[in-house]
Coordinates of C-alpha atoms in Angstrom, one line a residue:
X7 CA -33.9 226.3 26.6
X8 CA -31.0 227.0 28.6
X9 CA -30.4 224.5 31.6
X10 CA -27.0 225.2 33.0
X11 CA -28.2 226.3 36.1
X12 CA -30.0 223.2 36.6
X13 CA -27.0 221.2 35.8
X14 CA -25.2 223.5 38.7
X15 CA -27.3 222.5 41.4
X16 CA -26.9 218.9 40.4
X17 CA -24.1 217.1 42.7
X18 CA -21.3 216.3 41.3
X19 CA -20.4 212.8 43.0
X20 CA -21.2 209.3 42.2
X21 CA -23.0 208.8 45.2
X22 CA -25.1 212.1 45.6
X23 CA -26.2 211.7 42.2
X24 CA -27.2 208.0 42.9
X25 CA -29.0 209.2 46.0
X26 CA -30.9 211.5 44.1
X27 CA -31.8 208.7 41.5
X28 CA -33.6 206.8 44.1
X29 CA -34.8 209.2 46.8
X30 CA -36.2 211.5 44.8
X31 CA -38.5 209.6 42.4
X32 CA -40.1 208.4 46.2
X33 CA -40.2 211.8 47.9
X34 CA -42.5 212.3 45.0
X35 CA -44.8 209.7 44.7
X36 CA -45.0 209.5 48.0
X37 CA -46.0 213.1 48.0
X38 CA -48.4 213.0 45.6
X39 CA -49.9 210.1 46.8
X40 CA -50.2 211.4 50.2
X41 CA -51.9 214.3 49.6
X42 CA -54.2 212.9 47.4
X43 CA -55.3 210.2 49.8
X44 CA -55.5 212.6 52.3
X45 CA -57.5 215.0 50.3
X46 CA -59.9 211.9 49.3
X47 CA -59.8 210.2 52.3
X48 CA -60.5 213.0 54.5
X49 CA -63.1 215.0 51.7
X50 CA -65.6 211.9 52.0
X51 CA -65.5 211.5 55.4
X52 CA -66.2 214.8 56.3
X53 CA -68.8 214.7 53.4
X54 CA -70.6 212.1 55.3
X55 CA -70.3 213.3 58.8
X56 CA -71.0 216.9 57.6
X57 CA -74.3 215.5 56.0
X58 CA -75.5 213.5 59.0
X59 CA -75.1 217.0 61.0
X60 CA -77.1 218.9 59.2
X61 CA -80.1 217.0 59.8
X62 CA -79.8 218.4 63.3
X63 CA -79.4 221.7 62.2
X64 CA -82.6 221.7 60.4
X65 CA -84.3 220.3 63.1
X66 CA -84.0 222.7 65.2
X67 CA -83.7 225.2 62.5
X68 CA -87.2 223.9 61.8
X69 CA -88.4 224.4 65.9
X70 CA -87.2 228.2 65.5
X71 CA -89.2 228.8 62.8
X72 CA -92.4 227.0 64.0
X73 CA -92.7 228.5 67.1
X74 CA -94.8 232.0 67.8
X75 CA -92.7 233.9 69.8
X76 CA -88.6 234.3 70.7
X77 CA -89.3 232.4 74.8
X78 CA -90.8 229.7 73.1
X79 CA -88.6 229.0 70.1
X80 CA -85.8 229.2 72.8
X81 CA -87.6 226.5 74.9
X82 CA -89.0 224.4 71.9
X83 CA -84.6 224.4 70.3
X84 CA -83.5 223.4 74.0
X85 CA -85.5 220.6 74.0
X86 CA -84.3 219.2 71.0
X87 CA -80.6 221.2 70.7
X88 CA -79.5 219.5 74.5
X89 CA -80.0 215.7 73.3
X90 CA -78.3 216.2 70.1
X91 CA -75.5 218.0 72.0
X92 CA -76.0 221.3 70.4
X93 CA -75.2 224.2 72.4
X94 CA -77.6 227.1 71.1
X95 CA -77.2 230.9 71.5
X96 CA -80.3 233.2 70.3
X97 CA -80.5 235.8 69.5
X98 CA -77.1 235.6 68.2
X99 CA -74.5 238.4 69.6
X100 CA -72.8 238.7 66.0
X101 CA -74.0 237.5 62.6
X102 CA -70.1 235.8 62.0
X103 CA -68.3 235.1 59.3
X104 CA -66.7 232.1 57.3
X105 CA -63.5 231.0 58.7
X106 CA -60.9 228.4 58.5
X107 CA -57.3 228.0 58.9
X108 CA -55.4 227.3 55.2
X109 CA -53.8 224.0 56.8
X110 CA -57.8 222.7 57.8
X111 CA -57.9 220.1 55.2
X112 CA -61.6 219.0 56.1
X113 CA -63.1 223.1 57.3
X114 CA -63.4 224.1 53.4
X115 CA -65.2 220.8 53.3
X116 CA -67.8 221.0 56.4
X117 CA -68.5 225.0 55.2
X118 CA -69.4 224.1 51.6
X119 CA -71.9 221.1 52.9
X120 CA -73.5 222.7 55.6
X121 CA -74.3 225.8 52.6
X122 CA -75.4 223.6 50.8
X123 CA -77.4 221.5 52.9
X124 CA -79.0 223.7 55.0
X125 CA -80.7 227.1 53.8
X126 CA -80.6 229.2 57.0
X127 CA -76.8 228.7 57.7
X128 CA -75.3 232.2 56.7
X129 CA -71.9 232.0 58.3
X130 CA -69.5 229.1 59.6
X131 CA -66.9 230.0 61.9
X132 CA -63.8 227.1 62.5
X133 CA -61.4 229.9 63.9
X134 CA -61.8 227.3 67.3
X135 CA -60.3 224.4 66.4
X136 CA -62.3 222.0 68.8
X137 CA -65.4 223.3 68.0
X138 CA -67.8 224.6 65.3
X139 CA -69.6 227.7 65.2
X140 CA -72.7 227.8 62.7
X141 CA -74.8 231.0 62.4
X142 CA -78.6 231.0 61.1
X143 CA -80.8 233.3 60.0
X144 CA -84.5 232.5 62.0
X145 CA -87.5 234.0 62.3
X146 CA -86.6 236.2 65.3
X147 CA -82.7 237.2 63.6
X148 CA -79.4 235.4 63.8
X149 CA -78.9 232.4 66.2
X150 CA -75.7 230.5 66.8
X151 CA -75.6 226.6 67.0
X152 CA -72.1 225.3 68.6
X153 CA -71.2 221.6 68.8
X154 CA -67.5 219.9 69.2
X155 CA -65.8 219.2 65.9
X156 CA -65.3 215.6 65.8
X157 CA -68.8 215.6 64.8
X158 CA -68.3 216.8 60.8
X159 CA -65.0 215.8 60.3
X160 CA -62.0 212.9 61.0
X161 CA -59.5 213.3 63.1
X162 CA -56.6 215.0 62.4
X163 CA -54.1 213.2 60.3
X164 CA -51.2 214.2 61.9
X165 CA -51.4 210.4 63.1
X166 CA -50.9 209.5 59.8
X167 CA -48.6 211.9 58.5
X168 CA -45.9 211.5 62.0
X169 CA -46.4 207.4 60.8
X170 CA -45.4 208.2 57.1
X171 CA -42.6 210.2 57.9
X172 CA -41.1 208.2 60.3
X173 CA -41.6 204.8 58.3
X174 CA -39.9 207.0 55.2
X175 CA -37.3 208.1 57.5
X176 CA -36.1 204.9 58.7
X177 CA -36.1 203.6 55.0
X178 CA -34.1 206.1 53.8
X179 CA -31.5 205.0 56.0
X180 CA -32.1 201.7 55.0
X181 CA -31.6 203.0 51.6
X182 CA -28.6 204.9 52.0
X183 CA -26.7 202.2 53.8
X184 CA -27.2 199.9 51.0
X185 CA -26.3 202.5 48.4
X186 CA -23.1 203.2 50.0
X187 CA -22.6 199.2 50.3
X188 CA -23.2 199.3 46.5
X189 CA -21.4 202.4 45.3
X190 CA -18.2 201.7 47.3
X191 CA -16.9 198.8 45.2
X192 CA -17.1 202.0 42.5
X193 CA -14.7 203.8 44.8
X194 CA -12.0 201.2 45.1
X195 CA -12.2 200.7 41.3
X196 CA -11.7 204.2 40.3
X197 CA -9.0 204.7 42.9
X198 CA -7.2 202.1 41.5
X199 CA -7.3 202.9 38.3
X200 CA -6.5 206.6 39.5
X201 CA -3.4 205.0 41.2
X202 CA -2.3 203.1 38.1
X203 CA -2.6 205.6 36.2
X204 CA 0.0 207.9 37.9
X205 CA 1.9 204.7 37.9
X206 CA 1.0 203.0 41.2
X207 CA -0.1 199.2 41.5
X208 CA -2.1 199.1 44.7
X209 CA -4.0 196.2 45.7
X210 CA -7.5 195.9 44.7
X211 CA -10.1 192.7 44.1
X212 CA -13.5 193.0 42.4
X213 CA -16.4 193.1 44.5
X214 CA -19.9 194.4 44.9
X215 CA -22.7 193.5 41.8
X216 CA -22.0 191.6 38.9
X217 CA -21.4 194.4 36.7
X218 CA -19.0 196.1 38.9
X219 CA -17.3 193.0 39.3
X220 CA -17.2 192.1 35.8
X221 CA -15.6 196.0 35.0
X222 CA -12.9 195.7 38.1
X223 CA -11.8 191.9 36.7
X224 CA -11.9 193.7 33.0
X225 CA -9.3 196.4 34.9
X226 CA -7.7 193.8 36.3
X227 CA -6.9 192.2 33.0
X228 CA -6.1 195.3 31.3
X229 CA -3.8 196.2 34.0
X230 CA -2.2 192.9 34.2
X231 CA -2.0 192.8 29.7
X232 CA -0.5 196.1 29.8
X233 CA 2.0 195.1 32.4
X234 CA 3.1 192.2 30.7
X235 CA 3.4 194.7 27.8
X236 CA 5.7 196.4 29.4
X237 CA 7.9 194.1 30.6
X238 CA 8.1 192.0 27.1
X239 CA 9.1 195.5 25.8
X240 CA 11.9 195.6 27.9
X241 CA 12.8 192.0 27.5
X242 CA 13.1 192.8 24.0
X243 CA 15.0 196.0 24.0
X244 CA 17.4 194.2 26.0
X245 CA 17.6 191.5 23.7
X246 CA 17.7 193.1 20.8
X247 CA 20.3 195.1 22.5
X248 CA 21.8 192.2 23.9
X249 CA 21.9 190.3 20.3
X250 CA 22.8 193.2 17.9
X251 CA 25.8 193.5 20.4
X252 CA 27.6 189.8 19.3
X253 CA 27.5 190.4 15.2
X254 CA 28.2 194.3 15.8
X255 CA 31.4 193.0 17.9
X256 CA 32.3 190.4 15.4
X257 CA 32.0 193.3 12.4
X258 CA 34.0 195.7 14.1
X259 CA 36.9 193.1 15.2
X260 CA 36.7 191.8 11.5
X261 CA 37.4 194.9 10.0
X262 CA 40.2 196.3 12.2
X263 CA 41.7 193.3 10.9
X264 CA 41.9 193.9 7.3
X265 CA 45.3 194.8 5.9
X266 CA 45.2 198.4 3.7
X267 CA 47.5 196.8 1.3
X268 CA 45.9 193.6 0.7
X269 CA 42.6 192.7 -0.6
X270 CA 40.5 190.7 1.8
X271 CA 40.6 186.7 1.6
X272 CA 36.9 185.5 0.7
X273 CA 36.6 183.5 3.9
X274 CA 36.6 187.1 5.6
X275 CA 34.4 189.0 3.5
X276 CA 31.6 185.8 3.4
X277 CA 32.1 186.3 7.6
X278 CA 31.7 189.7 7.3
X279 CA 28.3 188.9 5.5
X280 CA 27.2 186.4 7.7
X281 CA 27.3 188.7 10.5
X282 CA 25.0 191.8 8.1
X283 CA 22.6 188.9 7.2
X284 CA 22.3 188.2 11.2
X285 CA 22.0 191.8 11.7
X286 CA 19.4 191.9 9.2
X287 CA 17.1 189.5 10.9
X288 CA 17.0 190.5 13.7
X289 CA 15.9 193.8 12.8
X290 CA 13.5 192.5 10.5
X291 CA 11.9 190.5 12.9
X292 CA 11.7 193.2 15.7
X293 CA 10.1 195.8 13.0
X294 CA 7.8 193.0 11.8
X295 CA 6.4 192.2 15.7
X296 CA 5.8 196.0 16.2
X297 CA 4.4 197.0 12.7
X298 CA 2.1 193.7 13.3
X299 CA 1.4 194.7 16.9
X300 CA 0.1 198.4 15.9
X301 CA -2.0 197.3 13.0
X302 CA -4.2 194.6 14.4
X303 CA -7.8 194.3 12.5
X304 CA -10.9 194.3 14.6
X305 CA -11.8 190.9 15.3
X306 CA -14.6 189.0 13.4
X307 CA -16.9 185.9 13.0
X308 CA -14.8 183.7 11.3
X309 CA -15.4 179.4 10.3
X310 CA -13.1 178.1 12.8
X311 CA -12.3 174.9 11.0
X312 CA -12.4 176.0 7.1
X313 CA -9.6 179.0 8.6
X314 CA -7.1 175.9 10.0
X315 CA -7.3 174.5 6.6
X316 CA -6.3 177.3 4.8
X317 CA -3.5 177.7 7.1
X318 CA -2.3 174.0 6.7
X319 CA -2.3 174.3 2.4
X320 CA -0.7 177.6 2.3
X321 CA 2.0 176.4 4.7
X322 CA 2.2 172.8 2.6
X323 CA 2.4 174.7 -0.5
X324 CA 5.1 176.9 0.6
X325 CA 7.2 173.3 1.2
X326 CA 6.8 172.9 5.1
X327 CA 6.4 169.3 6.5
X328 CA 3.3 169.7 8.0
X329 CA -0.3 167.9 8.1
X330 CA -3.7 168.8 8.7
X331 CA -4.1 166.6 11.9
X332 CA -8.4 165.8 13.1
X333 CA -10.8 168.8 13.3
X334 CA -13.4 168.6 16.0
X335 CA -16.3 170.0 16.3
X336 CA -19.0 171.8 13.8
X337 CA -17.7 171.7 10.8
X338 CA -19.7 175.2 9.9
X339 CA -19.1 176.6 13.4
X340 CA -17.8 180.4 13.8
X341 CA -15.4 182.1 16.7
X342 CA -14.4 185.8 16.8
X343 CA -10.9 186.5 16.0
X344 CA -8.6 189.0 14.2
X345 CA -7.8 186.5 11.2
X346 CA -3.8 187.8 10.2
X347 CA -3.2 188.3 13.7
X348 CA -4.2 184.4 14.3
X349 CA -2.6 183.1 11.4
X350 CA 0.6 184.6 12.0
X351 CA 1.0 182.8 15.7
X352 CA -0.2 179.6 14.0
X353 CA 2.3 180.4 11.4
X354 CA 5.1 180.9 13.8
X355 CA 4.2 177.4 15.4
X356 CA 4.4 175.7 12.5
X357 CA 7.7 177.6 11.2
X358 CA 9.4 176.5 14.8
X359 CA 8.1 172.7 14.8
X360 CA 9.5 172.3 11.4
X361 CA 12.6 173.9 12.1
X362 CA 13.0 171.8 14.9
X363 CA 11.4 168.5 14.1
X364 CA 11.1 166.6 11.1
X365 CA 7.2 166.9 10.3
X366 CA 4.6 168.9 12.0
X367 CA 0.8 168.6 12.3
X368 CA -1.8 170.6 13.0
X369 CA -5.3 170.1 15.1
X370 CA -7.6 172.0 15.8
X371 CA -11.1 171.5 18.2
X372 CA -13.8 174.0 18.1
X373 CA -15.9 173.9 21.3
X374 CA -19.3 175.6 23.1
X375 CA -17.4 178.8 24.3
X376 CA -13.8 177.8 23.0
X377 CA -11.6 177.2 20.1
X378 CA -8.2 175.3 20.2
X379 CA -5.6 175.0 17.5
X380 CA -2.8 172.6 17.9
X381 CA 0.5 172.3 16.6
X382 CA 2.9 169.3 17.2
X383 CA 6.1 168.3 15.9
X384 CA 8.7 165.1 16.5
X385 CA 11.2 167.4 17.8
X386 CA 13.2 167.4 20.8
X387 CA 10.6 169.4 22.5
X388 CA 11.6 171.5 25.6
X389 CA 11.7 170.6 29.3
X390 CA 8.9 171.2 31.4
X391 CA 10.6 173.7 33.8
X392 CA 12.1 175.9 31.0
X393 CA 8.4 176.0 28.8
X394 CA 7.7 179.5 30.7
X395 CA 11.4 180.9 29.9
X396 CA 10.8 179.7 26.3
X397 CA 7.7 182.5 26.3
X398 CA 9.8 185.5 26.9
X399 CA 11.6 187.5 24.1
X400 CA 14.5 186.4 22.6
X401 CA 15.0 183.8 24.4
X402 CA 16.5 180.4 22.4
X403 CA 17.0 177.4 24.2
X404 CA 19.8 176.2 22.1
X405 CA 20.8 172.9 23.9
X406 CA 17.6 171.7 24.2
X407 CA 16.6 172.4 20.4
X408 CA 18.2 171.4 17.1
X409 CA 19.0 174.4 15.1
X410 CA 20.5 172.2 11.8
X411 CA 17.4 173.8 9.7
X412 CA 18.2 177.6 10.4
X413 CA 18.3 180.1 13.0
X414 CA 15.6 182.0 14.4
X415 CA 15.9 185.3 16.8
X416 CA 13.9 183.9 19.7
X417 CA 10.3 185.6 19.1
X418 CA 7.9 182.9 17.7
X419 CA 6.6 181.9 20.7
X420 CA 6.8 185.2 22.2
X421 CA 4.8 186.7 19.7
X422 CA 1.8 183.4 19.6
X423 CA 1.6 183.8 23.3
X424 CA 1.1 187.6 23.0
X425 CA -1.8 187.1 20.1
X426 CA -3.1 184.4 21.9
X427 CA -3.6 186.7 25.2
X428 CA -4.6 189.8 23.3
X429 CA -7.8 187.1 22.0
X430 CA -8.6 186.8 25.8
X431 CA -6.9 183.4 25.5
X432 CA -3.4 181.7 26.1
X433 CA -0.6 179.4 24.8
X434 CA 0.6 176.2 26.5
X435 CA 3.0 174.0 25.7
X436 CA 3.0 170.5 27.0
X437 CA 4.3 167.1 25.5
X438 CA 3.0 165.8 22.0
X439 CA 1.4 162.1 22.3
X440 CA 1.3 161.1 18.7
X441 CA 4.5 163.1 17.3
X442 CA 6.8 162.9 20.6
X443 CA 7.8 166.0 20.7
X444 CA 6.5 169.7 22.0
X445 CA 2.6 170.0 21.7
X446 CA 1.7 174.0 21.5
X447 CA -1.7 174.9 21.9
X448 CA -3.7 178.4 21.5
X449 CA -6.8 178.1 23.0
X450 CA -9.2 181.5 22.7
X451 CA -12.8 182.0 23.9
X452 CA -15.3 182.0 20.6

């Protein structure tokens, strides 16, 4: 079945398809439900009245009949037809019909009992609405019984009907209030990410439920990761820039001053070499951080502790000064990680405390919601107001560090604080206690 033009009539906004959600499900039941009590309600009650009324009828139904003549049936129905409030007309100047409006809950009711109930009645007329009109066939032809209507059925139920559609009324505002409290905390999130998406930062600050909150701090994150993105991105085109530019200098002076007739000294082709090999490097290492970058594996449950390990004896057997420092925590306890991307910002750690240091050693704690891995060397560490300028691209504090076991481009840390925020996590560097020197620390939910 085809149901595009239902899906045209829906509305197209957030909050007129959330009204229609929760105002629509309670028109309906409280449709249903109102018509069936009223058509319950009102059926038995009529029932019941209906049935105590015709008891009267046939009463004086029951006079009529008895008496001998027309004058004295008249007399004998008076006498019981004015106590019982029955207004009686014989002979009757019309046989009638059966009659009642198509809105008279209760008049299909009162004509089907009084059939029923009492054999003479041949027509009931309800066309008044105050007031009910029964024709009977007698003994001496057709005779009319009138009497008010309260007396076979309730009371209208307009009462009832004004009551419930004012009390649904006043709801509905309630309602709609609180769904436009609710849905515009929605609003402010997708105009903000509307915004940043044209490439606008305007202010915004989760609010409203706790999942709306929990998808505007997720924005906020994502917003905040992908600007940081960004600017390391720049940082490092400007470094690499920046860096390429001193060896490409030296090559270029170095080779305007080699003599055409003479065969260059050794000293200046080993220079010459020195500044290819730097060259080298750096590009290396700025292809490695992107290829790495781009080619992440999903993260995974992986034992926390037994994964540190492995990272220590790889990086002993491979002739690094390190040690596997004490493990906390269950020993067969899991966290969710991307495994390379992990070990290659523990790697880095441990490749910059043993350039810098004489021995490292590694720790690691594995917590209730966290996991921590440590590295620490006996190095000169770095000062604690140039720790966040040690973060960024390409950036080598040279005085502070001893570079006698090699030379690196500046993007170890770079790259372990970038892993260690893409986990949801961060990197921190603070002062070693049992090595002396610079403590680094990657801590990441589990």
């Amino acid at each position: 079945m085809n149901f595009e033009w239902l899906k045209r009539l829906m509305p197209r906004g957030l909050y007129g398809r959330a009204a229609l959600i929760l105002f629509l499900p309670v028109v309906v039941v409280t449709i249903v439900v109102t018509i069936m009590f009223l058509q319950r309600h009102f059926e038995d009650v009529t029932r019941q009245m209906t049935s105590g009324m015709t008891r009267e009828i046939a009463l004086v139904a029951m006079r009529i009949d008895a008496a001998p003549d027309i004058e004295t049936a008249r007399v004998d129905a008076e006498l019981v037809a004015a106590p019982l409030e029955l207004q009686l007309i014989l002979p009757a100047p019309d046989s009638g019909r059966d009659y009642h409006d198509f809105f008279d809950l209760s008049g299909r009711v009162v004509i089907e009992e009084l059939h029923e109930r009492v054999d003479q009645v041949s027509a009931v007329d309800l066309s008044q609405r105050r007031e009910v009109r029964v024709t009977l066939d007698g003994k001496f032809g057709p005779y009319q019984l009138v009497f008010a209507r309260i007396r076979v059925s309730a009371s209208n139920p307009h009462q009832l009907l004004v009551l419930m559609i004012g009390t649904s009324l006043l709801m509905t505002a309630i309602a709609t209030v609180f769904l436009r409290n609710q849905l515009r905390p929605i609003k402010r999130l997708a105009r903000a990410a509307e915004e940043y998406g044209k490439g606008r930062i305007i202010p915004y600050r989760p609010g409203g439920a706790s999942e709306i909150r929990s998808a505007g701090t997720a924005f906020l994150e994502m917003r905040s990761r992908i600007e940081r993105q960004n600017e390391q991105r720049k940082l490092m085109l400007s470094g690499v820039s920046h860096d390429l530019r001193t060896p490409l200098t030296r090559l270029k002076l170095g080779l305007s001053m080699l003599s055409q007739d003479l065969p260059p000294e050794p000293e200046e082709i080993a220079a010459l070499e020195s500044d290819v090999t730097a060259l080298s490097i750096m590009a290396d290492a700025f292809l490695e951080h992107a290829r790495d970058s781009a080619q992440d594996a999903p993260p995974a449950r992986i034992p926390a502790l037994d994964f540190v390990r492995g990272i220590v004896a790889d990086a002993r057997r491979g002739g690094q000064a390190v040690k596997l420092g004490p493990l906390q925590g269950d020993d067969e306890g899991v966290a969710t990680f991307r495994r390379d991307s992990l070990r290659r910002a523990v790697e880095n750690l441990i490749g910059n405390a043993v350039r810098y240091g004489e021995h490292a050693e590694v720790d690691a704690a594995l917590g209730p919601g966290w996991f921590r891995i440590s590295v620490e060397d006996d190095g000169p560490g770095i000062s604690p107001d140039r720790r966040d300028e040690a973060l960024k691209p390409f950036t080598r504090l040279d005085p502070a560090r001893n570079q006698n076991k090699g030379q690196g481009v500046g993007l170890g840390l770079s790259i372990a604080a970038d892993i260690a925020r893409a986990h949801g996590g961060q990197l921190r560097l603070v002062d070693g206690e049992r090595l002396g020197g610079l403590r680094a620390e990657i801590v990441i939910p589990r």
